[in-house]
Amino acid sequence: MQNIVGFPEEEIKETLTKWGEKPFHTSQILTWIYHHKARSFEAMTNLSKSLRARLLENFHYSLPPIKKKSVSRDGTIKYLFELEDGSDIESVWMPSEGRNTLCISTQVGCRMACTFCLTGQLGLKRNLSSAEIIGQIMAVDRDLEELTENPISNVVIMGMGEPLDNYDELVKAIRLMVSPHAMKISNRKVTLSTSGLVDKIKRFEKEDLHVNLAISLNATENSTRTEIMPINKKHTIEELLETLRTYPLKATRRLTFEYVLLKEINDSHEDAVRLGKMLHGFKCKINLIPFNAFDRSDFQSPLESRVTEFQNYLLARNFTVFVRKNRGTDILGACGQLAAESFSVA
Ligand code: SF4
């Protein structure tokens, strides 16, 4: 039986048509699930009894169950979900002034094998379904609804997995996030992060979804990038940047380049100079993410003075540059640290 959560709008419409029902019930069903947060078809009182019965015969409603919650000193909450097949995935909720951001996963593990990333060390176990992707948002929203009025204002798709490596389910999930009938999250408030799957970026730009795109760049030379991000063997920095130069952006939007600073690997003055040259002419902002050193990692955190110098160099060249505070470092909820729980039980 199919989960109604994450089931695409178009497919609901097709199913209704097949049943001889009016297509306008699609938006009613979506409104019940995503706005009124109905947990059963019984609650959908503006649908006929026979349609509710038919939905019940053909669909079920389920969200991924929360197995564990870890609350950080800074208010960040890491959720561990146990999926039906026993796989674990994680989402991280980060509250801050004026916005509450949820970082969600798209795969169990990841095949990209970035060497600074704990998830990458797991390898890919499997892709998540759109129900499991969307379900993380709904489950966290439900868990926090009594705590705050708008538990999730922003969604970043940069948890476990390379989102574009799970293309079809990802696109289904994003369509539901931004659909005015479903989750109704503004596409400005959804950010998709990728390690740089060039072919998939080219395909994604035709989807007309206009969510923010963040590129995990992390190096300014191919030799270094290949060492820390093996995907670079397939798509070099030049190929990636060439693709991004023509990425269609709305007038007020820009790309985000993520750059994890690893001590003595990619944090030199020369790196800052090269980065400035490489990104010249891009409508972009740069997020510098000082690596958060943890056990089992060969990498070290950069010196604070290095981070400041790196940022100042780029600021002086008129780039918008933020140093992203690592959130949830005491619960291994920071960037590149998801899958820690899976490690401890493996
Ligand atoms: S950084 Fe992202 S793409 Fe790279 S291994 Fe980790 S989860 Fe995968």
mmCIF file of C-alpha atoms and ligand atoms in Angstrom:
data_model
loop_
_atom_site.group_PDB
_atom_site.id
_atom_site.type_symbol
_atom_site.label_atom_id
_atom_site.label_comp_id
_atom_site.label_asym_id
_atom_site.label_seq_id
_atom_site.Cartn_x
_atom_site.Cartn_y
_atom_site.Cartn_z
ATOM 1 C CA MET A 1 0.000 0.000 0.000
ATOM 2 C CA GLN A 2 1.280 3.460 -0.951
ATOM 3 C CA ASN A 3 2.114 6.140 1.620
ATOM 4 C CA ILE A 4 0.029 9.260 0.936
ATOM 5 C CA VAL A 5 2.855 11.331 2.466
ATOM 6 C CA GLY A 6 5.222 12.298 -0.345
ATOM 7 C CA PHE A 7 2.825 10.990 -3.020
ATOM 8 C CA PRO A 8 3.075 13.471 -5.930
ATOM 9 C CA GLU A 9 0.271 15.917 -6.641
ATOM 10 C CA GLU A 10 0.050 14.824 -10.289
ATOM 11 C CA GLU A 11 -0.244 11.183 -9.304
ATOM 12 C CA ILE A 12 -3.027 11.923 -6.811
ATOM 13 C CA LYS A 13 -4.874 13.672 -9.629
ATOM 14 C CA GLU A 14 -4.347 10.724 -11.978
ATOM 15 C CA THR A 15 -5.539 8.287 -9.325
ATOM 16 C CA LEU A 16 -8.692 10.324 -8.681
ATOM 17 C CA THR A 17 -9.438 10.526 -12.403
ATOM 18 C CA LYS A 18 -8.993 6.768 -12.676
ATOM 19 C CA TRP A 19 -11.513 6.354 -9.856
ATOM 20 C CA GLY A 20 -13.998 8.630 -11.629
ATOM 21 C CA GLU A 21 -13.550 11.372 -9.014
ATOM 22 C CA LYS A 22 -13.151 15.093 -9.721
ATOM 23 C CA PRO A 23 -9.497 16.268 -9.957
ATOM 24 C CA PHE A 24 -10.173 19.246 -7.653
ATOM 25 C CA HIS A 25 -10.179 16.836 -4.707
ATOM 26 C CA THR A 26 -6.386 16.716 -5.157
ATOM 27 C CA SER A 27 -5.868 20.132 -3.582
ATOM 28 C CA GLN A 28 -8.351 19.273 -0.799
ATOM 29 C CA ILE A 29 -6.419 16.124 0.043
ATOM 30 C CA LEU A 30 -3.082 17.964 -0.011
ATOM 31 C CA THR A 31 -4.477 20.755 2.154
ATOM 32 C CA TRP A 32 -5.631 18.229 4.732
ATOM 33 C CA ILE A 33 -2.291 16.470 4.854
ATOM 34 C CA TYR A 34 0.089 19.403 4.745
ATOM 35 C CA HIS A 35 -1.882 22.400 6.121
ATOM 36 C CA HIS A 36 -4.348 20.911 8.562
ATOM 37 C CA LYS A 37 -1.854 18.162 9.380
ATOM 38 C CA ALA A 38 -4.583 15.517 9.310
ATOM 39 C CA ARG A 39 -3.292 12.095 10.246
ATOM 40 C CA SER A 40 -6.193 10.059 8.898
ATOM 41 C CA PHE A 41 -8.509 10.093 5.900
ATOM 42 C CA GLU A 42 -11.435 10.061 8.340
ATOM 43 C CA ALA A 43 -10.545 13.642 9.321
ATOM 44 C CA MET A 44 -10.934 14.893 5.714
ATOM 45 C CA THR A 45 -14.546 15.904 6.242
ATOM 46 C CA ASN A 46 -15.058 17.821 2.998
ATOM 47 C CA LEU A 47 -14.503 14.614 1.015
ATOM 48 C CA SER A 48 -17.351 12.183 0.455
ATOM 49 C CA LYS A 49 -17.481 9.107 2.659
ATOM 50 C CA SER A 50 -16.954 6.871 -0.358
ATOM 51 C CA LEU A 51 -13.814 8.757 -1.431
ATOM 52 C CA ARG A 52 -12.419 8.625 2.107
ATOM 53 C CA ALA A 53 -13.067 4.877 2.170
ATOM 54 C CA ARG A 54 -11.344 4.425 -1.179
ATOM 55 C CA LEU A 55 -8.326 6.414 0.004
ATOM 56 C CA LEU A 56 -8.152 4.275 3.126
ATOM 57 C CA GLU A 57 -8.225 1.085 1.044
ATOM 58 C CA ASN A 58 -5.379 2.256 -1.180
ATOM 59 C CA PHE A 59 -3.135 4.477 0.916
ATOM 60 C CA HIS A 60 -1.679 4.649 4.365
ATOM 61 C CA TYR A 61 -0.308 7.633 6.247
ATOM 62 C CA SER A 62 3.022 7.317 7.974
ATOM 63 C CA LEU A 63 5.926 9.466 9.058
ATOM 64 C CA PRO A 64 9.387 8.188 9.977
ATOM 65 C CA PRO A 65 9.423 7.489 13.723
ATOM 66 C CA ILE A 66 11.838 9.472 15.885
ATOM 67 C CA LYS A 67 14.251 7.039 17.541
ATOM 68 C CA LYS A 68 16.328 9.576 19.440
ATOM 69 C CA LYS A 69 16.584 13.320 19.989
ATOM 70 C CA SER A 70 19.851 14.997 21.017
ATOM 71 C CA VAL A 71 19.599 18.593 22.192
ATOM 72 C CA SER A 72 22.686 20.789 21.936
ATOM 73 C CA ARG A 73 23.720 23.579 24.297
ATOM 74 C CA ASP A 74 23.045 26.041 21.462
ATOM 75 C CA GLY A 75 19.437 24.853 21.015
ATOM 76 C CA THR A 76 20.150 22.715 17.931
ATOM 77 C CA ILE A 77 18.297 19.413 17.952
ATOM 78 C CA LYS A 78 19.530 16.349 16.097
ATOM 79 C CA TYR A 79 16.808 13.838 15.236
ATOM 80 C CA LEU A 80 17.608 10.224 14.590
ATOM 81 C CA PHE A 81 14.890 8.443 12.609
ATOM 82 C CA GLU A 82 14.561 4.725 12.245
ATOM 83 C CA LEU A 83 13.097 3.804 8.871
ATOM 84 C CA GLU A 84 10.921 0.785 8.108
ATOM 85 C CA ASP A 85 13.865 -1.345 7.017
ATOM 86 C CA GLY A 86 15.799 -0.492 10.187
ATOM 87 C CA SER A 87 18.054 2.108 8.502
ATOM 88 C CA ASP A 88 18.910 5.231 10.465
ATOM 89 C CA ILE A 89 18.904 8.754 9.083
ATOM 90 C CA GLU A 90 19.384 12.117 10.732
ATOM 91 C CA SER A 91 17.918 15.613 10.470
ATOM 92 C CA VAL A 92 19.178 18.670 12.299
ATOM 93 C CA TRP A 93 16.941 21.510 13.490
ATOM 94 C CA MET A 94 18.677 24.850 14.013
ATOM 95 C CA PRO A 95 16.723 27.664 15.644
ATOM 96 C CA SER A 96 17.944 31.215 15.285
ATOM 97 C CA GLU A 97 16.673 34.773 15.441
ATOM 98 C CA GLY A 98 13.795 35.074 12.978
ATOM 99 C CA ARG A 99 14.172 31.664 11.362
ATOM 100 C CA ASN A 100 14.116 27.981 12.177
ATOM 101 C CA THR A 101 16.020 25.840 9.717
ATOM 102 C CA LEU A 102 15.766 22.105 9.249
ATOM 103 C CA CYS A 103 18.569 20.221 7.507
ATOM 104 C CA ILE A 104 17.262 16.993 5.990
ATOM 105 C CA SER A 105 18.771 13.835 4.522
ATOM 106 C CA THR A 106 18.129 12.298 1.116
ATOM 107 C CA GLN A 107 20.037 9.001 1.314
ATOM 108 C CA VAL A 108 21.086 6.421 3.853
ATOM 109 C CA GLY A 109 24.840 7.005 3.666
ATOM 110 C CA CYS A 110 26.410 8.531 0.575
ATOM 111 C CA ARG A 111 28.503 7.248 -2.305
ATOM 112 C CA MET A 112 30.471 10.498 -2.827
ATOM 113 C CA ALA A 113 33.089 9.517 -0.236
ATOM 114 C CA CYS A 114 34.241 13.036 0.658
ATOM 115 C CA THR A 115 37.086 12.334 3.026
ATOM 116 C CA PHE A 116 36.200 15.016 5.595
ATOM 117 C CA CYS A 117 32.642 13.737 5.941
ATOM 118 C CA LEU A 118 31.433 11.033 8.268
ATOM 119 C CA THR A 119 28.432 10.176 6.079
ATOM 120 C CA GLY A 120 30.776 9.637 3.149
ATOM 121 C CA GLN A 121 32.626 6.983 5.109
ATOM 122 C CA LEU A 122 29.426 4.931 5.389
ATOM 123 C CA GLY A 123 29.071 4.399 1.643
ATOM 124 C CA LEU A 124 25.642 4.420 0.050
ATOM 125 C CA LYS A 125 23.123 2.061 1.628
ATOM 126 C CA ARG A 126 20.045 3.247 -0.242
ATOM 127 C CA ASN A 127 18.063 6.208 -1.532
ATOM 128 C CA LEU A 128 15.247 7.691 0.521
ATOM 129 C CA SER A 129 11.740 7.816 -0.940
ATOM 130 C CA SER A 130 9.991 11.167 -1.298
ATOM 131 C CA ALA A 131 7.840 10.082 1.697
ATOM 132 C CA GLU A 132 10.970 9.645 3.798
ATOM 133 C CA ILE A 133 12.390 12.991 2.641
ATOM 134 C CA ILE A 134 9.177 14.989 3.216
ATOM 135 C CA GLY A 135 8.408 12.874 6.305
ATOM 136 C CA GLN A 136 11.436 14.292 8.133
ATOM 137 C CA ILE A 137 9.979 17.802 7.820
ATOM 138 C CA MET A 138 6.522 16.698 8.942
ATOM 139 C CA ALA A 139 7.775 14.636 11.876
ATOM 140 C CA VAL A 140 9.988 17.442 13.201
ATOM 141 C CA ASP A 141 7.213 19.989 12.692
ATOM 142 C CA ARG A 142 4.859 17.791 14.690
ATOM 143 C CA ASP A 143 7.430 17.255 17.416
ATOM 144 C CA LEU A 144 8.047 20.984 17.828
ATOM 145 C CA GLU A 145 4.603 22.461 17.170
ATOM 146 C CA GLU A 146 3.941 23.052 20.849
ATOM 147 C CA LEU A 147 7.321 24.703 21.361
ATOM 148 C CA THR A 148 7.103 27.353 18.686
ATOM 149 C CA GLU A 149 4.536 28.760 16.295
ATOM 150 C CA ASN A 150 6.474 28.217 13.063
ATOM 151 C CA PRO A 151 8.826 25.316 13.800
ATOM 152 C CA ILE A 152 10.311 25.174 10.309
ATOM 153 C CA SER A 153 10.681 28.314 8.203
ATOM 154 C CA ASN A 154 13.623 27.149 6.062
ATOM 155 C CA VAL A 155 14.709 23.790 4.720
ATOM 156 C CA VAL A 156 18.242 22.949 3.674
ATOM 157 C CA ILE A 157 18.791 19.697 1.819
ATOM 158 C CA MET A 158 22.324 19.026 2.928
ATOM 159 C CA GLY A 159 22.089 16.258 5.501
ATOM 160 C CA MET A 160 23.109 12.670 4.797
ATOM 161 C CA GLY A 161 23.571 11.916 1.105
ATOM 162 C CA GLU A 162 24.139 13.688 -2.194
ATOM 163 C CA PRO A 163 20.616 14.919 -3.019
ATOM 164 C CA LEU A 164 21.076 14.939 -6.799
ATOM 165 C CA ASP A 165 22.214 11.313 -6.665
ATOM 166 C CA ASN A 166 18.622 10.509 -5.645
ATOM 167 C CA TYR A 167 17.184 12.699 -8.367
ATOM 168 C CA ASP A 168 13.618 11.492 -8.946
ATOM 169 C CA GLU A 169 12.587 11.175 -5.300
ATOM 170 C CA LEU A 170 14.292 14.477 -4.473
ATOM 171 C CA VAL A 171 12.379 16.343 -7.181
ATOM 172 C CA LYS A 172 9.076 14.792 -6.060
ATOM 173 C CA ALA A 173 9.787 15.920 -2.497
ATOM 174 C CA ILE A 174 10.799 19.468 -3.494
ATOM 175 C CA ARG A 175 7.639 19.829 -5.617
ATOM 176 C CA LEU A 176 5.561 19.068 -2.541
ATOM 177 C CA MET A 177 7.625 21.435 -0.355
ATOM 178 C CA VAL A 178 7.017 24.412 -2.641
ATOM 179 C CA SER A 179 3.543 23.551 -3.991
ATOM 180 C CA PRO A 180 0.898 26.115 -2.965
ATOM 181 C CA HIS A 181 -1.447 23.175 -2.307
ATOM 182 C CA ALA A 182 0.998 21.187 -0.192
ATOM 183 C CA MET A 183 3.710 22.516 2.143
ATOM 184 C CA LYS A 184 3.714 25.977 0.622
ATOM 185 C CA ILE A 185 7.297 26.764 1.614
ATOM 186 C CA SER A 186 8.633 29.642 -0.482
ATOM 187 C CA ASN A 187 11.269 28.393 -2.934
ATOM 188 C CA ARG A 188 13.526 31.137 -1.545
ATOM 189 C CA LYS A 189 13.522 29.256 1.733
ATOM 190 C CA VAL A 190 14.570 25.901 0.356
ATOM 191 C CA THR A 191 18.249 25.275 -0.376
ATOM 192 C CA LEU A 192 19.555 22.291 -2.266
ATOM 193 C CA SER A 193 23.208 21.484 -1.731
ATOM 194 C CA THR A 194 25.322 19.433 -4.101
ATOM 195 C CA SER A 195 28.881 18.220 -4.310
ATOM 196 C CA GLY A 196 28.736 19.109 -8.001
ATOM 197 C CA LEU A 197 27.022 16.454 -10.131
ATOM 198 C CA VAL A 198 27.249 18.453 -13.325
ATOM 199 C CA ASP A 199 24.852 16.354 -15.431
ATOM 200 C CA LYS A 200 22.205 16.460 -12.694
ATOM 201 C CA ILE A 201 22.612 20.213 -12.177
ATOM 202 C CA LYS A 202 21.924 20.675 -15.894
ATOM 203 C CA ARG A 203 18.827 18.520 -15.596
ATOM 204 C CA PHE A 204 17.645 20.202 -12.394
ATOM 205 C CA GLU A 205 17.778 23.692 -13.890
ATOM 206 C CA LYS A 206 15.027 22.640 -16.319
ATOM 207 C CA GLU A 207 12.636 21.599 -13.513
ATOM 208 C CA ASP A 208 11.481 25.188 -12.972
ATOM 209 C CA LEU A 209 11.607 24.830 -9.181
ATOM 210 C CA HIS A 210 13.860 27.833 -8.455
ATOM 211 C CA VAL A 211 15.018 26.736 -5.032
ATOM 212 C CA ASN A 212 18.418 28.004 -3.892
ATOM 213 C CA LEU A 213 21.429 26.066 -5.083
ATOM 214 C CA ALA A 214 24.496 25.624 -2.875
ATOM 215 C CA ILE A 215 27.672 24.066 -4.230
ATOM 216 C CA SER A 216 30.082 22.360 -1.934
ATOM 217 C CA LEU A 217 33.321 23.562 -3.537
ATOM 218 C CA ASN A 218 35.935 23.162 -0.795
ATOM 219 C CA ALA A 219 39.100 23.530 -2.851
ATOM 220 C CA THR A 220 40.698 25.749 -5.469
ATOM 221 C CA GLU A 221 42.942 23.183 -7.160
ATOM 222 C CA ASN A 222 41.857 19.948 -8.802
ATOM 223 C CA SER A 223 44.526 17.915 -7.025
ATOM 224 C CA THR A 224 43.266 18.996 -3.584
ATOM 225 C CA ARG A 225 39.599 18.730 -4.508
ATOM 226 C CA THR A 226 40.056 15.244 -5.920
ATOM 227 C CA GLU A 227 41.800 14.230 -2.718
ATOM 228 C CA ILE A 228 38.982 15.414 -0.463
ATOM 229 C CA MET A 229 36.056 15.041 -2.894
ATOM 230 C CA PRO A 230 36.538 12.107 -5.293
ATOM 231 C CA ILE A 231 33.622 13.340 -7.462
ATOM 232 C CA ASN A 232 36.150 15.863 -8.774
ATOM 233 C CA LYS A 233 37.773 13.078 -10.814
ATOM 234 C CA LYS A 234 34.589 12.900 -12.847
ATOM 235 C CA HIS A 235 33.701 16.602 -12.888
ATOM 236 C CA THR A 236 36.655 18.948 -12.523
ATOM 237 C CA ILE A 237 36.433 22.383 -10.936
ATOM 238 C CA GLU A 238 36.526 23.977 -14.416
ATOM 239 C CA GLU A 239 33.667 21.825 -15.700
ATOM 240 C CA LEU A 240 31.613 22.535 -12.595
ATOM 241 C CA LEU A 241 32.135 26.295 -12.769
ATOM 242 C CA GLU A 242 31.398 26.373 -16.481
ATOM 243 C CA THR A 243 28.058 24.682 -15.815
ATOM 244 C CA LEU A 244 27.266 27.091 -12.997
ATOM 245 C CA ARG A 245 28.093 30.177 -15.072
ATOM 246 C CA THR A 246 24.985 29.568 -17.154
ATOM 247 C CA TYR A 247 22.763 28.305 -14.318
ATOM 248 C CA PRO A 248 19.497 30.262 -14.612
ATOM 249 C CA LEU A 249 19.004 32.540 -11.607
ATOM 250 C CA LYS A 250 16.101 34.891 -10.956
ATOM 251 C CA ALA A 251 17.058 38.573 -10.719
ATOM 252 C CA THR A 252 17.423 38.764 -6.945
ATOM 253 C CA ARG A 253 18.874 35.311 -6.397
ATOM 254 C CA ARG A 254 22.432 34.070 -6.244
ATOM 255 C CA LEU A 255 24.364 30.845 -5.942
ATOM 256 C CA THR A 256 25.956 29.818 -2.676
ATOM 257 C CA PHE A 257 29.451 28.371 -2.633
ATOM 258 C CA GLU A 258 30.198 26.336 0.463
ATOM 259 C CA TYR A 259 33.846 26.069 1.436
ATOM 260 C CA VAL A 260 34.802 23.857 4.379
ATOM 261 C CA LEU A 261 38.118 25.184 5.696
ATOM 262 C CA LEU A 262 40.492 22.350 6.582
ATOM 263 C CA LYS A 263 43.706 23.263 8.358
ATOM 264 C CA GLU A 264 46.692 23.344 5.989
ATOM 265 C CA ILE A 265 44.707 21.615 3.256
ATOM 266 C CA ASN A 266 42.696 24.392 1.632
ATOM 267 C CA ASP A 267 42.975 27.392 3.972
ATOM 268 C CA SER A 268 46.086 29.194 2.685
ATOM 269 C CA HIS A 269 46.285 32.763 1.438
ATOM 270 C CA GLU A 270 46.917 31.338 -2.054
ATOM 271 C CA ASP A 271 43.647 29.428 -1.786
ATOM 272 C CA ALA A 272 41.801 32.631 -0.941
ATOM 273 C CA VAL A 273 43.415 34.362 -3.938
ATOM 274 C CA ARG A 274 42.514 31.495 -6.289
ATOM 275 C CA LEU A 275 38.955 31.350 -4.921
ATOM 276 C CA GLY A 276 38.526 35.069 -5.549
ATOM 277 C CA LYS A 277 39.688 34.623 -9.167
ATOM 278 C CA MET A 278 37.555 31.541 -9.761
ATOM 279 C CA LEU A 279 34.355 33.112 -8.511
ATOM 280 C CA HIS A 280 34.900 36.481 -10.165
ATOM 281 C CA GLY A 281 31.745 37.465 -12.052
ATOM 282 C CA PHE A 282 29.447 34.985 -10.287
ATOM 283 C CA LYS A 283 26.265 36.259 -8.638
ATOM 284 C CA CYS A 284 27.060 34.444 -5.437
ATOM 285 C CA LYS A 285 27.712 34.380 -1.744
ATOM 286 C CA ILE A 286 30.406 32.346 -0.076
ATOM 287 C CA ASN A 287 29.899 30.394 3.112
ATOM 288 C CA LEU A 288 33.141 29.548 4.877
ATOM 289 C CA ILE A 289 32.686 26.625 7.232
ATOM 290 C CA PRO A 290 35.575 26.074 9.649
ATOM 291 C CA PHE A 291 35.929 22.302 9.896
ATOM 292 C CA ASN A 292 34.831 20.956 13.220
ATOM 293 C CA ALA A 293 37.449 18.376 14.235
ATOM 294 C CA PHE A 294 36.146 15.167 15.830
ATOM 295 C CA ASP A 295 37.495 11.721 16.681
ATOM 296 C CA ARG A 296 37.896 9.427 13.665
ATOM 297 C CA SER A 297 38.788 12.370 11.432
ATOM 298 C CA ASP A 298 42.260 12.954 9.983
ATOM 299 C CA PHE A 299 41.530 16.630 9.463
ATOM 300 C CA GLN A 300 41.975 19.529 11.837
ATOM 301 C CA SER A 301 40.069 22.737 12.443
ATOM 302 C CA PRO A 302 41.661 25.835 10.896
ATOM 303 C CA LEU A 303 43.151 28.518 13.120
ATOM 304 C CA GLU A 304 40.703 31.304 13.860
ATOM 305 C CA SER A 305 43.166 33.874 12.546
ATOM 306 C CA ARG A 306 43.365 31.959 9.225
ATOM 307 C CA VAL A 307 39.581 31.952 8.895
ATOM 308 C CA THR A 308 39.451 35.702 9.515
ATOM 309 C CA GLU A 309 42.229 36.384 6.986
ATOM 310 C CA PHE A 310 40.539 34.164 4.404
ATOM 311 C CA GLN A 311 37.248 35.968 4.879
ATOM 312 C CA ASN A 312 38.801 39.442 4.889
ATOM 313 C CA TYR A 313 40.666 38.792 1.648
ATOM 314 C CA LEU A 314 37.418 37.892 -0.124
ATOM 315 C CA LEU A 315 35.428 40.688 1.518
ATOM 316 C CA ALA A 316 38.013 43.162 0.240
ATOM 317 C CA ARG A 317 37.279 41.870 -3.272
ATOM 318 C CA ASN A 318 33.597 42.676 -2.818
ATOM 319 C CA PHE A 319 32.349 39.154 -2.267
ATOM 320 C CA THR A 320 29.558 38.465 0.211
ATOM 321 C CA VAL A 321 31.249 36.092 2.629
ATOM 322 C CA PHE A 322 29.904 34.536 5.794
ATOM 323 C CA VAL A 323 31.696 32.393 8.290
ATOM 324 C CA ARG A 324 29.103 29.816 9.163
ATOM 325 C CA LYS A 325 28.934 29.004 12.808
ATOM 326 C CA ASN A 326 29.002 25.290 13.355
ATOM 327 C CA ARG A 327 25.814 24.300 15.101
ATOM 328 C CA GLY A 328 25.334 21.383 17.441
ATOM 329 C CA THR A 329 29.016 20.556 17.691
ATOM 330 C CA ASP A 330 28.500 18.865 21.064
ATOM 331 C CA ILE A 331 25.993 16.401 19.554
ATOM 332 C CA LEU A 332 27.837 15.715 16.272
ATOM 333 C CA GLY A 333 25.182 17.659 14.422
ATOM 334 C CA ALA A 334 27.588 19.920 12.587
ATOM 335 C CA CYS A 335 28.376 19.857 8.899
ATOM 336 C CA GLY A 336 29.982 16.586 7.808
ATOM 337 C CA GLN A 337 29.221 14.859 11.080
ATOM 338 C CA LEU A 338 25.898 13.212 10.380
ATOM 339 C CA ALA A 339 25.815 9.432 10.561
ATOM 340 C CA ALA A 340 27.681 9.488 13.822
ATOM 341 C CA GLU A 341 24.992 7.364 15.421
ATOM 342 C CA SER A 342 25.210 4.812 12.651
ATOM 343 C CA PHE A 343 28.933 4.634 13.256
ATOM 344 C CA SER A 344 28.599 3.976 16.918
ATOM 345 C CA VAL A 345 26.325 0.990 16.361
ATOM 346 C CA ALA A 346 28.093 -0.420 13.297
HETATM 347 S S1 SF4 B 1 29.902 15.894 2.092
HETATM 348 FE FE1 SF4 B 1 27.880 15.472 1.227
HETATM 349 S S2 SF4 B 1 28.357 14.595 -0.796
HETATM 350 FE FE2 SF4 B 1 30.251 14.468 0.389
HETATM 351 S S3 SF4 B 1 30.195 12.400 1.313
HETATM 352 FE FE3 SF4 B 1 29.287 13.851 2.796
HETATM 353 S S4 SF4 B 1 27.085 13.731 2.432
HETATM 354 FE FE4 SF4 B 1 28.114 12.890 0.625
#
